[in-house]
Amino acid sequence: MMSTAGAEMCYYQFRAIPEIFVDYAEKASIDPMFRATTLPSLGIIERKYPTDDQVAFGYSKPWARLKTYVEHLNEQESGQTSYKILYITRHGLGYHNVFEAEVGREAWNSHWSHLPGSGKITWEDAHLIEEGIQQAKDLGQTYADAFAVDHLPIPKSIYTSPLARCLETTKLVFEPGLRQQGAEFRPYIKECLRERLTDHTCDKRSSKSWIAQNYAQYILEPSFSEEDGLWNAERWESDSEHVARKQRLLEDIFESDQNDFVALVTHSYAISAILEVVNLGHFRMREGSSIALLIRGEKLEKGAQAQV
């Protein structure tokens, strides 16, 4: 499904389609302290679509009508443009989140974040704390209910960051609901979905062997290395480098994945970078929360370059 290592990437321009879901960016512009949380039915807006007359009788709920509309959009395109619904989830609360809040951002950034842990807890490739586990379980129940009651389409592809907090979140959020729907749970691990790369040890991933042993159901990219070759204790990834990495991520998914409904499990700053790629206003998300976006990806002429 995914392109192989070294494959030539296409250039795309991505745009989030407005007036489909609640405008979180507008809420953030009004309240600087706003954090997006999971809304009922993932915040879909009750509205009409040009394809409403094509929806099967008895399936007139908003998600059933949106699904028909997205399928129609993709059927009408020549191949240069495609549309996908992205379910974007921020991982549950991790040990690094709690310790940073305890000592303060300045002490965290200047000292503690460079260590593997405090001696009592470890945050190198941080795992979920109990509260984070419960957040993910609660979100999993929300998805399971939405699949069964709201006709929320199940994600046919699930992509996750390789960091432990996202691997844990992915399993707790999506496996129960997919199992109830008789669907296979086989997430893809994507290096490009990682958090912005900093000198913080919480951004360093575990080995390929550890991931394969603990998450055997997950599919690793062919190029996935045994040890983390991206993290560097002496270097921070710039904002522009991070946004470019998320641009490559979406290009890879749009170019090689034909599914209309796709889930991404990732991190706070990674979500901010994705929002920039799809030209959506900035907002932050709480841990263990999900949003949905309808994204239009337009393949540009050869030699052109996307503006991100």
mmCIF file of C-alpha atoms in Angstrom:
data_model
loop_
_atom_site.group_PDB
_atom_site.id
_atom_site.type_symbol
_atom_site.label_atom_id
_atom_site.label_comp_id
_atom_site.label_asym_id
_atom_site.label_seq_id
_atom_site.Cartn_x
_atom_site.Cartn_y
_atom_site.Cartn_z
ATOM 1 C CA MET A 1 0.000 0.000 0.000
ATOM 2 C CA MET A 2 2.772 2.428 0.904
ATOM 3 C CA SER A 3 5.505 3.434 -1.493
ATOM 4 C CA THR A 4 8.824 1.664 -1.106
ATOM 5 C CA ALA A 5 11.937 3.365 0.160
ATOM 6 C CA GLY A 6 13.592 5.584 -2.407
ATOM 7 C CA ALA A 7 10.506 5.911 -4.602
ATOM 8 C CA GLU A 8 10.162 9.259 -6.335
ATOM 9 C CA MET A 9 7.727 11.536 -4.551
ATOM 10 C CA CYS A 10 5.137 13.616 -6.359
ATOM 11 C CA TYR A 11 4.438 17.213 -5.478
ATOM 12 C CA TYR A 12 0.991 17.990 -4.084
ATOM 13 C CA GLN A 13 -0.886 21.026 -2.867
ATOM 14 C CA PHE A 14 -3.073 20.184 0.120
ATOM 15 C CA ARG A 15 -6.092 22.088 1.379
ATOM 16 C CA ALA A 16 -8.557 21.396 4.193
ATOM 17 C CA ILE A 17 -12.122 21.795 2.902
ATOM 18 C CA PRO A 18 -14.081 24.214 5.127
ATOM 19 C CA GLU A 19 -17.615 23.939 6.498
ATOM 20 C CA ILE A 20 -17.469 20.170 6.905
ATOM 21 C CA PHE A 21 -16.337 20.036 10.531
ATOM 22 C CA VAL A 22 -16.317 22.451 13.446
ATOM 23 C CA ASP A 23 -13.838 25.287 12.883
ATOM 24 C CA TYR A 24 -11.327 24.727 15.669
ATOM 25 C CA ALA A 25 -9.005 27.437 14.342
ATOM 26 C CA GLU A 26 -11.755 30.031 14.742
ATOM 27 C CA LYS A 27 -12.272 28.971 18.348
ATOM 28 C CA ALA A 28 -8.514 29.217 18.966
ATOM 29 C CA SER A 29 -8.396 32.723 17.468
ATOM 30 C CA ILE A 30 -10.966 33.830 20.044
ATOM 31 C CA ASP A 31 -9.506 31.998 23.029
ATOM 32 C CA PRO A 32 -5.691 31.595 23.122
ATOM 33 C CA MET A 33 -6.102 28.899 25.792
ATOM 34 C CA PHE A 34 -8.391 26.801 23.592
ATOM 35 C CA ARG A 35 -7.470 23.151 23.123
ATOM 36 C CA ALA A 36 -9.434 20.971 20.725
ATOM 37 C CA THR A 37 -11.068 17.930 22.297
ATOM 38 C CA THR A 38 -13.040 15.065 20.800
ATOM 39 C CA LEU A 39 -16.531 16.268 19.889
ATOM 40 C CA PRO A 40 -19.604 14.072 19.365
ATOM 41 C CA SER A 41 -19.410 12.511 15.884
ATOM 42 C CA LEU A 42 -15.948 14.152 15.574
ATOM 43 C CA GLY A 43 -17.486 17.586 15.106
ATOM 44 C CA ILE A 44 -19.214 16.952 11.769
ATOM 45 C CA ILE A 45 -21.527 19.800 10.750
ATOM 46 C CA GLU A 46 -25.146 19.031 9.879
ATOM 47 C CA ARG A 47 -25.452 20.272 6.289
ATOM 48 C CA LYS A 48 -26.641 19.304 2.840
ATOM 49 C CA TYR A 49 -24.469 17.751 0.120
ATOM 50 C CA PRO A 50 -25.094 17.620 -3.649
ATOM 51 C CA THR A 51 -25.179 13.810 -3.375
ATOM 52 C CA ASP A 52 -27.799 13.506 -0.612
ATOM 53 C CA ASP A 53 -30.292 11.956 -3.057
ATOM 54 C CA GLN A 54 -27.816 9.085 -3.625
ATOM 55 C CA VAL A 55 -27.688 7.991 0.013
ATOM 56 C CA ALA A 56 -29.434 4.682 0.619
ATOM 57 C CA PHE A 57 -32.754 4.899 2.404
ATOM 58 C CA GLY A 58 -32.348 4.664 6.157
ATOM 59 C CA TYR A 59 -28.739 5.905 6.119
ATOM 60 C CA SER A 60 -29.349 9.639 6.214
ATOM 61 C CA LYS A 61 -27.065 10.398 9.164
ATOM 62 C CA PRO A 62 -24.423 13.087 8.535
ATOM 63 C CA TRP A 63 -21.495 10.656 8.259
ATOM 64 C CA ALA A 64 -23.310 8.398 5.791
ATOM 65 C CA ARG A 65 -24.076 11.407 3.602
ATOM 66 C CA LEU A 66 -20.519 12.745 3.874
ATOM 67 C CA LYS A 67 -19.128 9.333 2.910
ATOM 68 C CA THR A 68 -21.266 9.328 -0.244
ATOM 69 C CA TYR A 69 -20.112 12.879 -1.031
ATOM 70 C CA VAL A 70 -16.403 12.048 -0.635
ATOM 71 C CA GLU A 71 -16.774 8.957 -2.829
ATOM 72 C CA HIS A 72 -18.519 11.138 -5.435
ATOM 73 C CA LEU A 73 -15.722 13.730 -5.340
ATOM 74 C CA ASN A 74 -13.100 11.056 -5.980
ATOM 75 C CA GLU A 75 -15.121 9.451 -8.768
ATOM 76 C CA GLN A 76 -15.396 12.822 -10.540
ATOM 77 C CA GLU A 77 -11.666 13.532 -10.519
ATOM 78 C CA SER A 78 -9.286 12.581 -13.309
ATOM 79 C CA GLY A 79 -6.515 11.371 -11.021
ATOM 80 C CA GLN A 80 -4.745 14.681 -10.464
ATOM 81 C CA THR A 81 -6.901 15.482 -7.449
ATOM 82 C CA SER A 82 -8.153 13.268 -4.647
ATOM 83 C CA TYR A 83 -9.962 13.681 -1.338
ATOM 84 C CA LYS A 84 -9.467 11.934 1.987
ATOM 85 C CA ILE A 85 -11.000 12.161 5.422
ATOM 86 C CA LEU A 86 -8.247 12.167 8.028
ATOM 87 C CA TYR A 87 -8.994 11.116 11.601
ATOM 88 C CA ILE A 88 -6.147 12.797 13.482
ATOM 89 C CA THR A 89 -5.438 11.700 17.063
ATOM 90 C CA ARG A 90 -3.011 13.099 19.601
ATOM 91 C CA HIS A 91 -1.549 10.419 21.881
ATOM 92 C CA GLY A 92 -2.675 10.113 25.485
ATOM 93 C CA LEU A 93 -0.905 11.763 28.408
ATOM 94 C CA GLY A 94 2.687 10.560 28.739
ATOM 95 C CA TYR A 95 5.313 10.576 31.479
ATOM 96 C CA HIS A 96 7.143 13.456 29.791
ATOM 97 C CA ASN A 97 3.982 15.598 29.740
ATOM 98 C CA VAL A 98 3.433 15.127 33.475
ATOM 99 C CA PHE A 99 7.028 15.760 34.527
ATOM 100 C CA GLU A 100 7.305 18.907 32.379
ATOM 101 C CA ALA A 101 4.145 20.280 33.999
ATOM 102 C CA GLU A 102 5.592 19.433 37.431
ATOM 103 C CA VAL A 103 8.991 21.141 37.046
ATOM 104 C CA GLY A 104 7.999 23.900 34.622
ATOM 105 C CA ARG A 105 8.907 24.409 30.982
ATOM 106 C CA GLU A 106 12.146 26.307 31.619
ATOM 107 C CA ALA A 107 13.624 23.615 33.893
ATOM 108 C CA TRP A 108 12.366 20.907 31.563
ATOM 109 C CA ASN A 109 13.898 22.424 28.424
ATOM 110 C CA SER A 110 17.209 23.403 30.026
ATOM 111 C CA HIS A 111 17.912 20.273 32.050
ATOM 112 C CA TRP A 112 15.444 17.450 32.600
ATOM 113 C CA SER A 113 14.464 16.879 28.963
ATOM 114 C CA HIS A 114 18.064 15.911 28.136
ATOM 115 C CA LEU A 115 18.027 13.027 30.615
ATOM 116 C CA PRO A 116 16.388 9.612 30.105
ATOM 117 C CA GLY A 117 14.403 10.051 33.310
ATOM 118 C CA SER A 118 14.353 11.314 36.894
ATOM 119 C CA GLY A 119 15.563 8.126 38.572
ATOM 120 C CA LYS A 120 11.985 7.294 39.556
ATOM 121 C CA ILE A 121 10.314 7.508 36.157
ATOM 122 C CA THR A 122 11.594 7.205 32.579
ATOM 123 C CA TRP A 123 10.557 9.459 29.720
ATOM 124 C CA GLU A 124 13.010 8.426 27.022
ATOM 125 C CA ASP A 125 10.544 7.313 24.321
ATOM 126 C CA ALA A 126 7.887 8.103 26.892
ATOM 127 C CA HIS A 127 5.020 5.690 27.547
ATOM 128 C CA LEU A 128 1.499 6.593 28.613
ATOM 129 C CA ILE A 129 0.747 7.120 32.279
ATOM 130 C CA GLU A 130 -2.418 5.560 33.706
ATOM 131 C CA GLU A 131 -4.434 8.687 32.927
ATOM 132 C CA GLY A 132 -3.179 8.584 29.343
ATOM 133 C CA ILE A 133 -4.141 4.927 29.040
ATOM 134 C CA GLN A 134 -7.645 5.748 30.264
ATOM 135 C CA GLN A 135 -7.876 8.676 27.836
ATOM 136 C CA ALA A 136 -7.064 6.327 24.961
ATOM 137 C CA LYS A 137 -9.523 3.695 26.174
ATOM 138 C CA ASP A 138 -12.277 6.302 26.461
ATOM 139 C CA LEU A 139 -11.510 7.561 22.966
ATOM 140 C CA GLY A 140 -11.594 3.966 21.727
ATOM 141 C CA GLN A 141 -15.111 3.602 23.132
ATOM 142 C CA THR A 142 -16.098 6.861 21.421
ATOM 143 C CA TYR A 143 -14.915 5.494 18.077
ATOM 144 C CA ALA A 144 -16.582 2.113 18.619
ATOM 145 C CA ASP A 145 -19.889 3.820 19.403
ATOM 146 C CA ALA A 146 -19.551 6.154 16.417
ATOM 147 C CA PHE A 147 -18.846 3.231 14.058
ATOM 148 C CA ALA A 148 -21.931 1.401 15.310
ATOM 149 C CA VAL A 149 -24.391 4.240 15.854
ATOM 150 C CA ASP A 150 -23.345 7.244 13.751
ATOM 151 C CA HIS A 151 -22.223 5.259 10.677
ATOM 152 C CA LEU A 152 -18.759 6.764 11.052
ATOM 153 C CA PRO A 153 -16.726 5.026 8.320
ATOM 154 C CA ILE A 154 -13.954 2.893 9.788
ATOM 155 C CA PRO A 155 -10.434 3.961 8.760
ATOM 156 C CA LYS A 156 -9.219 1.561 6.095
ATOM 157 C CA SER A 157 -5.628 2.634 6.817
ATOM 158 C CA ILE A 158 -4.131 3.585 10.178
ATOM 159 C CA TYR A 159 -0.736 5.310 10.378
ATOM 160 C CA THR A 160 1.135 5.906 13.614
ATOM 161 C CA SER A 161 4.302 7.535 14.837
ATOM 162 C CA PRO A 162 6.860 4.929 16.003
ATOM 163 C CA LEU A 163 7.158 6.505 19.449
ATOM 164 C CA ALA A 164 5.819 4.280 22.223
ATOM 165 C CA ARG A 165 3.101 6.684 23.378
ATOM 166 C CA CYS A 166 1.577 6.662 19.892
ATOM 167 C CA LEU A 167 1.918 2.904 19.426
ATOM 168 C CA GLU A 168 0.054 2.405 22.718
ATOM 169 C CA THR A 169 -2.595 4.978 21.849
ATOM 170 C CA THR A 170 -3.201 3.490 18.408
ATOM 171 C CA LYS A 171 -3.926 0.047 19.838
ATOM 172 C CA LEU A 172 -6.235 1.298 22.587
ATOM 173 C CA VAL A 173 -8.144 3.687 20.336
ATOM 174 C CA PHE A 174 -8.695 1.657 17.172
ATOM 175 C CA GLU A 175 -8.339 -2.065 17.838
ATOM 176 C CA PRO A 176 -11.584 -2.535 19.863
ATOM 177 C CA GLY A 177 -13.834 -0.729 17.377
ATOM 178 C CA LEU A 178 -12.306 -2.380 14.337
ATOM 179 C CA ARG A 179 -12.645 -5.798 15.955
ATOM 180 C CA GLN A 180 -16.327 -5.126 16.639
ATOM 181 C CA GLN A 181 -16.799 -4.219 12.987
ATOM 182 C CA GLY A 182 -14.995 -7.354 11.793
ATOM 183 C CA ALA A 183 -12.120 -5.331 10.356
ATOM 184 C CA GLU A 184 -8.420 -6.134 10.550
ATOM 185 C CA PHE A 185 -6.200 -4.057 12.832
ATOM 186 C CA ARG A 186 -2.876 -3.609 11.006
ATOM 187 C CA PRO A 187 -1.427 -0.110 11.559
ATOM 188 C CA TYR A 188 1.463 1.255 9.506
ATOM 189 C CA ILE A 189 4.382 2.821 11.379
ATOM 190 C CA LYS A 190 5.641 6.007 9.710
ATOM 191 C CA GLU A 191 8.846 7.793 10.699
ATOM 192 C CA CYS A 192 7.470 11.001 9.140
ATOM 193 C CA LEU A 193 4.640 11.001 11.711
ATOM 194 C CA ARG A 194 7.094 11.542 14.560
ATOM 195 C CA GLU A 195 7.057 14.629 16.716
ATOM 196 C CA ARG A 196 9.290 17.533 15.813
ATOM 197 C CA LEU A 197 12.825 16.269 16.358
ATOM 198 C CA THR A 198 14.532 17.976 19.301
ATOM 199 C CA ASP A 199 17.331 17.142 21.707
ATOM 200 C CA HIS A 200 14.738 15.908 24.206
ATOM 201 C CA THR A 201 15.070 12.209 24.936
ATOM 202 C CA CYS A 202 11.282 11.788 24.807
ATOM 203 C CA ASP A 203 11.621 12.307 21.037
ATOM 204 C CA LYS A 204 14.033 9.371 20.635
ATOM 205 C CA ARG A 205 12.343 6.143 19.556
ATOM 206 C CA SER A 206 13.004 2.595 20.696
ATOM 207 C CA SER A 207 14.711 0.018 18.508
ATOM 208 C CA LYS A 208 13.056 -1.752 15.609
ATOM 209 C CA SER A 209 13.432 -5.053 17.495
ATOM 210 C CA TRP A 210 11.608 -3.692 20.550
ATOM 211 C CA ILE A 211 8.763 -2.354 18.399
ATOM 212 C CA ALA A 212 8.460 -5.606 16.450
ATOM 213 C CA GLN A 213 8.412 -7.639 19.668
ATOM 214 C CA ASN A 214 5.814 -5.496 21.451
ATOM 215 C CA TYR A 215 3.645 -4.498 18.475
ATOM 216 C CA ALA A 216 3.765 -7.487 16.164
ATOM 217 C CA GLN A 217 0.528 -6.487 14.402
ATOM 218 C CA TYR A 218 2.068 -3.249 13.163
ATOM 219 C CA ILE A 219 3.678 -2.910 9.727
ATOM 220 C CA LEU A 220 7.094 -1.263 9.525
ATOM 221 C CA GLU A 221 8.330 0.678 6.536
ATOM 222 C CA PRO A 222 10.961 -1.216 4.478
ATOM 223 C CA SER A 223 13.515 1.498 5.288
ATOM 224 C CA PHE A 224 12.892 1.376 9.054
ATOM 225 C CA SER A 225 16.282 1.130 10.784
ATOM 226 C CA GLU A 226 17.151 -0.925 13.867
ATOM 227 C CA GLU A 227 18.294 2.103 15.860
ATOM 228 C CA ASP A 228 16.914 5.617 15.682
ATOM 229 C CA GLY A 229 18.835 7.382 12.923
ATOM 230 C CA LEU A 230 16.819 10.604 13.056
ATOM 231 C CA TRP A 231 17.213 11.699 16.670
ATOM 232 C CA ASN A 232 20.311 13.743 17.466
ATOM 233 C CA ALA A 233 21.110 15.050 20.938
ATOM 234 C CA GLU A 234 22.937 17.999 19.379
ATOM 235 C CA ARG A 235 20.300 19.220 16.950
ATOM 236 C CA TRP A 236 16.763 20.565 16.709
ATOM 237 C CA GLU A 237 14.688 20.183 13.566
ATOM 238 C CA SER A 238 13.646 23.625 12.320
ATOM 239 C CA ASP A 239 9.974 24.501 11.877
ATOM 240 C CA SER A 240 10.372 24.524 8.099
ATOM 241 C CA GLU A 241 12.114 21.124 8.125
ATOM 242 C CA HIS A 242 9.339 19.680 10.253
ATOM 243 C CA VAL A 243 6.591 21.054 7.989
ATOM 244 C CA ALA A 244 8.451 19.676 4.945
ATOM 245 C CA ARG A 245 8.541 16.253 6.634
ATOM 246 C CA LYS A 246 4.784 16.349 7.141
ATOM 247 C CA GLN A 247 4.355 17.436 3.521
ATOM 248 C CA ARG A 248 6.274 14.306 2.466
ATOM 249 C CA LEU A 249 4.070 12.225 4.750
ATOM 250 C CA LEU A 250 0.841 13.414 3.118
ATOM 251 C CA GLU A 251 2.343 13.110 -0.363
ATOM 252 C CA ASP A 252 3.249 9.499 0.383
ATOM 253 C CA ILE A 253 -0.243 8.703 1.679
ATOM 254 C CA PHE A 254 -2.094 10.467 -1.151
ATOM 255 C CA GLU A 255 0.137 8.984 -3.825
ATOM 256 C CA SER A 256 0.119 5.362 -2.680
ATOM 257 C CA ASP A 257 -2.980 4.799 -0.531
ATOM 258 C CA GLN A 258 -6.303 4.599 -2.373
ATOM 259 C CA ASN A 259 -8.442 4.574 0.761
ATOM 260 C CA ASP A 260 -10.767 7.524 1.392
ATOM 261 C CA PHE A 261 -10.768 7.252 5.214
ATOM 262 C CA VAL A 262 -7.393 7.307 6.951
ATOM 263 C CA ALA A 263 -6.355 7.599 10.612
ATOM 264 C CA LEU A 264 -3.185 9.290 11.864
ATOM 265 C CA VAL A 265 -1.929 8.939 15.452
ATOM 266 C CA THR A 266 0.735 11.475 16.267
ATOM 267 C CA HIS A 267 1.914 14.343 18.491
ATOM 268 C CA SER A 268 1.039 17.930 19.389
ATOM 269 C CA TYR A 269 3.615 19.776 17.278
ATOM 270 C CA ALA A 270 3.280 17.197 14.517
ATOM 271 C CA ILE A 271 -0.418 18.054 14.297
ATOM 272 C CA SER A 272 0.452 21.754 14.120
ATOM 273 C CA ALA A 273 2.771 21.012 11.190
ATOM 274 C CA ILE A 274 0.043 19.013 9.411
ATOM 275 C CA LEU A 275 -2.375 21.927 9.885
ATOM 276 C CA GLU A 276 0.156 24.207 8.219
ATOM 277 C CA VAL A 277 0.576 21.804 5.290
ATOM 278 C CA VAL A 278 -3.197 21.725 4.684
ATOM 279 C CA ASN A 279 -3.476 25.508 5.016
ATOM 280 C CA LEU A 280 -5.645 25.424 8.113
ATOM 281 C CA GLY A 281 -5.449 27.944 10.947
ATOM 282 C CA HIS A 282 -3.450 27.026 14.022
ATOM 283 C CA PHE A 283 -4.894 25.362 17.091
ATOM 284 C CA ARG A 284 -3.642 22.920 19.698
ATOM 285 C CA MET A 285 -5.176 19.615 20.811
ATOM 286 C CA ARG A 286 -5.500 18.032 24.229
ATOM 287 C CA GLU A 287 -3.892 14.656 24.860
ATOM 288 C CA GLY A 288 -6.036 11.667 23.923
ATOM 289 C CA SER A 289 -8.260 13.645 21.537
ATOM 290 C CA SER A 290 -9.305 13.234 17.895
ATOM 291 C CA ILE A 291 -10.481 15.548 15.129
ATOM 292 C CA ALA A 292 -11.521 14.901 11.530
ATOM 293 C CA LEU A 293 -10.589 16.865 8.412
ATOM 294 C CA LEU A 294 -11.564 16.570 4.749
ATOM 295 C CA ILE A 295 -8.380 17.129 2.742
ATOM 296 C CA ARG A 296 -8.067 17.866 -0.971
ATOM 297 C CA GLY A 297 -4.762 16.820 -2.505
ATOM 298 C CA GLU A 298 -3.934 18.211 -5.930
ATOM 299 C CA LYS A 299 -1.013 16.742 -7.832
ATOM 300 C CA LEU A 300 0.977 19.571 -9.379
ATOM 301 C CA GLU A 301 2.563 19.694 -12.787
ATOM 302 C CA LYS A 302 5.970 18.093 -13.031
ATOM 303 C CA GLY A 303 8.613 20.546 -11.905
ATOM 304 C CA ALA A 304 6.202 22.586 -9.819
ATOM 305 C CA GLN A 305 6.579 22.693 -6.086
ATOM 306 C CA ALA A 306 3.876 22.889 -3.426
ATOM 307 C CA GLN A 307 3.693 26.022 -1.335
ATOM 308 C CA VAL A 308 3.600 25.032 2.344
#
